[in-house]
mmCIF file of C-alpha atoms in Angstrom:
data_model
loop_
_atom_site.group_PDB
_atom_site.id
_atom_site.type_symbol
_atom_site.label_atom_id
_atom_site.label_comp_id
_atom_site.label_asym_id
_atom_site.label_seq_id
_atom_site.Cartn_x
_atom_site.Cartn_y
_atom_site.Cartn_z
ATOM 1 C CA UNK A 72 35.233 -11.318 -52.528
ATOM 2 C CA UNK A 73 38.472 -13.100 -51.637
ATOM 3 C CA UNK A 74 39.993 -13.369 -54.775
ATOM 4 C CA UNK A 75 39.528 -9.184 -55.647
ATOM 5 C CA UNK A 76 41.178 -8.329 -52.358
ATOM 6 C CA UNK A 77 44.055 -10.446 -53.309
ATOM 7 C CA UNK A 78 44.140 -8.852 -56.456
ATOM 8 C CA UNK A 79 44.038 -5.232 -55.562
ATOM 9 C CA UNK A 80 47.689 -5.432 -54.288
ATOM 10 C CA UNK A 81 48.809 -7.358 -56.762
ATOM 11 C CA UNK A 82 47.507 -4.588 -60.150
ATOM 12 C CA UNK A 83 48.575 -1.896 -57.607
ATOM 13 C CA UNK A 84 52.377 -3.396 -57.455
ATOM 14 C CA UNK A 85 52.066 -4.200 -61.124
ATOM 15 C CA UNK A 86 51.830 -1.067 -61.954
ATOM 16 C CA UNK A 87 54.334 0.947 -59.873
ATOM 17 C CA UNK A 88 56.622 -1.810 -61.189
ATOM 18 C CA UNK A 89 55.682 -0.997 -64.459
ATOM 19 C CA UNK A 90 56.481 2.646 -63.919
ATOM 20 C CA UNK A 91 59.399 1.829 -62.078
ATOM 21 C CA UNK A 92 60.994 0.096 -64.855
ATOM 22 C CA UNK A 93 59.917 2.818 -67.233
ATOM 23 C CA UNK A 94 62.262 5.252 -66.279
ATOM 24 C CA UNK A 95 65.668 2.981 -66.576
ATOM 25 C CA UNK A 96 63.798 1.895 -70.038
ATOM 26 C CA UNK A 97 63.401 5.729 -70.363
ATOM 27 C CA UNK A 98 67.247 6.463 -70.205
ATOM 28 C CA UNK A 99 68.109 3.458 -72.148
ATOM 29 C CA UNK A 100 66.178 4.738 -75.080
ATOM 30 C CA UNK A 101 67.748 8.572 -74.800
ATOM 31 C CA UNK A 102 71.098 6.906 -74.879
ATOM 32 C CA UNK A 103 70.195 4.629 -77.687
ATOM 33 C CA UNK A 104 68.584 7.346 -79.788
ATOM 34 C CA UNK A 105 71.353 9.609 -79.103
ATOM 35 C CA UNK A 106 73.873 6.657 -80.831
ATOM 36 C CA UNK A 107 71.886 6.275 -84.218
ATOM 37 C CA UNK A 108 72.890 8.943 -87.126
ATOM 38 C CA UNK A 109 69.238 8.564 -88.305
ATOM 39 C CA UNK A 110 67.665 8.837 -85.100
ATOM 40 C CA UNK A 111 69.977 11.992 -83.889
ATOM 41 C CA UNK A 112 68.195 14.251 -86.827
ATOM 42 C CA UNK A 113 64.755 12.646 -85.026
ATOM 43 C CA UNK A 114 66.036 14.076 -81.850
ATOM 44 C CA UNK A 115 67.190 17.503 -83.018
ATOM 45 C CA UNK A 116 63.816 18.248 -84.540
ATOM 46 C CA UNK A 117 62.241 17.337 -81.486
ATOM 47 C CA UNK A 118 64.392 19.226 -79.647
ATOM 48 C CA UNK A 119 64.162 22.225 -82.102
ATOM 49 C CA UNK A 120 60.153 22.114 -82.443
ATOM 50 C CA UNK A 121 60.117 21.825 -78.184
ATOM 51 C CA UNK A 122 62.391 24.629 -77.299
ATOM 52 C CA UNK A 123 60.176 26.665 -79.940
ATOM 53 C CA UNK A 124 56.768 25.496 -78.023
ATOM 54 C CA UNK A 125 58.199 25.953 -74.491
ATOM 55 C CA UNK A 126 59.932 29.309 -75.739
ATOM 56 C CA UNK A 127 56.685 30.953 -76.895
ATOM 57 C CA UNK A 128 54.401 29.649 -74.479
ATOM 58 C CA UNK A 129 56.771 31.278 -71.858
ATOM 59 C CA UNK A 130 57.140 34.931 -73.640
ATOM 60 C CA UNK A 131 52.908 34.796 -73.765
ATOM 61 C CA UNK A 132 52.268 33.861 -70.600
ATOM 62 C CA UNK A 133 54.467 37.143 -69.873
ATOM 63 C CA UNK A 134 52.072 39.195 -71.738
ATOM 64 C CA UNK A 135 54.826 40.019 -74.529
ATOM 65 C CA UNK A 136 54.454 39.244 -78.724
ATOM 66 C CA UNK A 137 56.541 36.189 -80.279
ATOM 67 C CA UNK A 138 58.464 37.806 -83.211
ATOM 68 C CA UNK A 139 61.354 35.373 -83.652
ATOM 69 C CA UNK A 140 63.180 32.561 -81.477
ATOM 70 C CA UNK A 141 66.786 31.615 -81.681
ATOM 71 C CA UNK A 142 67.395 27.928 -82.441
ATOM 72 C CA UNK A 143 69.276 25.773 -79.876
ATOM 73 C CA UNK A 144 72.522 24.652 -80.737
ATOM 74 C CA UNK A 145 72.412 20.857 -82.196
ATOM 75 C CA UNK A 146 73.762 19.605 -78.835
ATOM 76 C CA UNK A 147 71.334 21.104 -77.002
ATOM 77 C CA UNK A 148 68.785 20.269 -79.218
ATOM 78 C CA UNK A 149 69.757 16.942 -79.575
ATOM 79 C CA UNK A 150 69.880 16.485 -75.762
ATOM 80 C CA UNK A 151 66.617 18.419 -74.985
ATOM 81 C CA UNK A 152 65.334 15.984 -77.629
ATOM 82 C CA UNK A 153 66.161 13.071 -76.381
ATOM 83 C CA UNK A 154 64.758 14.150 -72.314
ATOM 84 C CA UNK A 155 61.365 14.899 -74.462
ATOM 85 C CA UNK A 156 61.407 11.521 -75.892
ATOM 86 C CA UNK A 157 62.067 10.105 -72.673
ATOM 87 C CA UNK A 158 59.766 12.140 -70.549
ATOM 88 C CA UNK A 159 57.064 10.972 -73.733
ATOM 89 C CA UNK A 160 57.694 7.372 -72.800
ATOM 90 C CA UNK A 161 56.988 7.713 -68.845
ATOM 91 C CA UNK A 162 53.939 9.654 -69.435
ATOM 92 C CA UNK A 163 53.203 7.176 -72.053
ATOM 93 C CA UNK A 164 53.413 4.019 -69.728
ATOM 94 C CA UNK A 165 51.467 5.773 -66.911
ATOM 95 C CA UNK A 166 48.980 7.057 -69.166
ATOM 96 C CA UNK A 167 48.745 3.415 -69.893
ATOM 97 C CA UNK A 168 48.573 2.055 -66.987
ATOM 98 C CA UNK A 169 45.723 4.140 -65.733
ATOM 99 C CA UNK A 170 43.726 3.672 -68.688
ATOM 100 C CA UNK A 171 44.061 -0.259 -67.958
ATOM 101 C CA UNK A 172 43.664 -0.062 -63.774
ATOM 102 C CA UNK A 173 40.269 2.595 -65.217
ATOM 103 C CA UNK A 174 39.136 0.265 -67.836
ATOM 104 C CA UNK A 175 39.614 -3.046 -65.209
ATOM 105 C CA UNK A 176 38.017 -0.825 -62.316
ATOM 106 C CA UNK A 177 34.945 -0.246 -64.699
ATOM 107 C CA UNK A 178 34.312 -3.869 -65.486
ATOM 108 C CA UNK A 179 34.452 -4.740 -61.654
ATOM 109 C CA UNK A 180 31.806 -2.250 -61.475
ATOM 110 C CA UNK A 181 30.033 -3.258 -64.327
ATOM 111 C CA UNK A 182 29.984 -7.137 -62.988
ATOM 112 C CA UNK A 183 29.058 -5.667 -59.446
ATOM 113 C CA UNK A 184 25.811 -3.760 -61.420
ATOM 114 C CA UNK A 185 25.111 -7.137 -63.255
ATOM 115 C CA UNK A 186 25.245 -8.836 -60.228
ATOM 116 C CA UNK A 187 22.394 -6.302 -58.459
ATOM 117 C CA UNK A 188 20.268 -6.281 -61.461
ATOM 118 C CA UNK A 189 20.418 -10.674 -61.375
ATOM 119 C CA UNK A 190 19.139 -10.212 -57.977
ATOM 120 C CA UNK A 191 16.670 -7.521 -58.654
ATOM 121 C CA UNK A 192 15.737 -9.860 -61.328
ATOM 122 C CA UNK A 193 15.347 -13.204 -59.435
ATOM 123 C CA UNK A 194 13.933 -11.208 -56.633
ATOM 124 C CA UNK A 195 10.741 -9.811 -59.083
ATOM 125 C CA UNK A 196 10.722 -13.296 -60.774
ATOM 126 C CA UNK A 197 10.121 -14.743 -56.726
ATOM 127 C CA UNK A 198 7.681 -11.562 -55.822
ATOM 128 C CA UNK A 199 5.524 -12.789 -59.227
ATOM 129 C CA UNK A 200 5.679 -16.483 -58.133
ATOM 130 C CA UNK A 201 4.315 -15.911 -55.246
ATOM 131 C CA UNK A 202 1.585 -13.793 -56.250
ATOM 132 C CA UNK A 203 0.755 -16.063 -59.214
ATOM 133 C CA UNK A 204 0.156 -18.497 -56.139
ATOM 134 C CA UNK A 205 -1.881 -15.820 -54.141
ATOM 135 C CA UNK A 206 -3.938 -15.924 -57.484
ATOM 136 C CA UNK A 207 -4.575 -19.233 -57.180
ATOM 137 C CA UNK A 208 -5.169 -19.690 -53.929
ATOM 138 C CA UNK A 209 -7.479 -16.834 -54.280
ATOM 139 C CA UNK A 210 -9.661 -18.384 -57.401
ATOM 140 C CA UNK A 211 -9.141 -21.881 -55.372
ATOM 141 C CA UNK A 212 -11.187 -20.427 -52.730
ATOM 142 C CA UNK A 213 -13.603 -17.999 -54.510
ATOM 143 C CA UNK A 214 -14.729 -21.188 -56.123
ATOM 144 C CA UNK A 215 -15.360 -23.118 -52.757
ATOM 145 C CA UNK A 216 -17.541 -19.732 -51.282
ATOM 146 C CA UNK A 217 -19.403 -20.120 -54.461
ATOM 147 C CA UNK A 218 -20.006 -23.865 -53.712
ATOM 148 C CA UNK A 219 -21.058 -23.415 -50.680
ATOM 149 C CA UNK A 220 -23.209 -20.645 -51.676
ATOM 150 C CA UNK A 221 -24.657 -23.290 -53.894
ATOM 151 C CA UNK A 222 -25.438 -26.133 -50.973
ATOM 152 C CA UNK A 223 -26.792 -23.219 -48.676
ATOM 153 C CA UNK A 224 -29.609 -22.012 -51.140
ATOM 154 C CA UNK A 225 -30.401 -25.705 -52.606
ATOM 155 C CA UNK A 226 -30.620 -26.557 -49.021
ATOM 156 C CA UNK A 227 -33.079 -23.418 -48.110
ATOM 157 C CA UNK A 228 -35.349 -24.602 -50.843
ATOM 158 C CA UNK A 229 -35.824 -28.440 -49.843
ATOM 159 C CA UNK A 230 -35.510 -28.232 -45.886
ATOM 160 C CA UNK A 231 -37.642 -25.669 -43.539
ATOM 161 C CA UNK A 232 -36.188 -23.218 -41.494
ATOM 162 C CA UNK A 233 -38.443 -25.046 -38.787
ATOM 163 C CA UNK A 234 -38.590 -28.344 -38.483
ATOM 164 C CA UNK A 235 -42.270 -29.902 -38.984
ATOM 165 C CA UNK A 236 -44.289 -30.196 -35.615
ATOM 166 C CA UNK A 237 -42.018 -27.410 -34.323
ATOM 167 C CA UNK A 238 -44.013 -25.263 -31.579
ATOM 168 C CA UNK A 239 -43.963 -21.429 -32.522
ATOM 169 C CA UNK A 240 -44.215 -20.249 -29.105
ATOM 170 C CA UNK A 241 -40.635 -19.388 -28.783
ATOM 171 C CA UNK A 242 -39.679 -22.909 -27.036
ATOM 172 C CA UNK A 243 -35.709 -23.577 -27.177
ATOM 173 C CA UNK A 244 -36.915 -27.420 -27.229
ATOM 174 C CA UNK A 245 -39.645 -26.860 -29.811
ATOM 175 C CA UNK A 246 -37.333 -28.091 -32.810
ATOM 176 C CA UNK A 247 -36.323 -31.170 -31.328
ATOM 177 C CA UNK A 248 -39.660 -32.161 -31.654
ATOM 178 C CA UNK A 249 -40.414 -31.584 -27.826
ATOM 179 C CA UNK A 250 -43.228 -30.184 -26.774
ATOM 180 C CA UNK A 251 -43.578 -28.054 -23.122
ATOM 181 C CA UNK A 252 -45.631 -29.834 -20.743
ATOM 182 C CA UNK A 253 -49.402 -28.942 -21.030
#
């Protein structure tokens, strides 16, 4: 339809605006986290419990044991903290915004399916109309063979297949009454 291809572009820009904005929005948050007393501890744990994560998942994926890990220093902690919280955000707003285009996509397909099974439906509803009136015209004229089925044999009964004073002789003109010069 006219109106979804205007749309398409439209949710398509929406959302790389969306995730365009997301990363200034990202860096504004770091830089406000990073301010707050309260919110620098946040960051530092974060920081702390990433670098542990990132830190063992690296020394098994070489095949070796974990058996302890240094902590970061609070700077670095606070700043690796702070990228994780951002980074969080962007993946949050595109996770969002492919859940919504997904969840929009599957109602357009679930209109489009209600749409098919409407005409499926009004298509059977037509099919049984018109056999209905098949069915009737059918009885209608099963009832007028029977009728005349009716006149033929009442008529057999009360009028001879020869007319009286018919000549038997095979004469054509015999059941006009006519008979052959003699």
């Amino acid at each position: 339809s006219p109106t979804m291809a205007h749309a398409l572009p439209l949710t398509k820009l929406a959302g790389l605006l969306m995730k365009t904005l997301a990363k200034p929005l990202s860096k504004r948050i770091k830089h406000q986290f990073s301010r707050n007393e309260l919110t620098q501890q946040l960051l530092v744990s974060i920081g702390q419990a990433s670098h542990q994560v990132t830190s063992r998942m690296t020394i098994w994926s070489s095949g070796y044991r974990v058996r302890s890990i240094t902590p970061l220093e609070s700077d670095k902690a606070l700043k690796t903290g702070a990228e994780f919280v951002g980074e969080s955000f962007i993946v949050l707003v595109s996770g969002g915004i492919i859940v919504w285009e997904y969840n929009r996509s599957a109602a357009s397909n679930k209109k489009k399916e209600e749409k098919k099974r409407a005409e499926a439906r009004a298509e059977r509803e037509k099919i049984h109309t018109q056999l209905e009136a098949l069915d009737v015209r059918l009885k209608s004229l099963e009832e007028y063979i029977k009728t005349i089925e009716v006149d033929r044999t009442t008529t057999r009964t009360t009028v001879p297949d020869k007319p009286p004073g018919s000549i038997s002789s095979g004469s054509s003109w015999g059941w006009l009454g006519w008979k052959p010069y003699q």
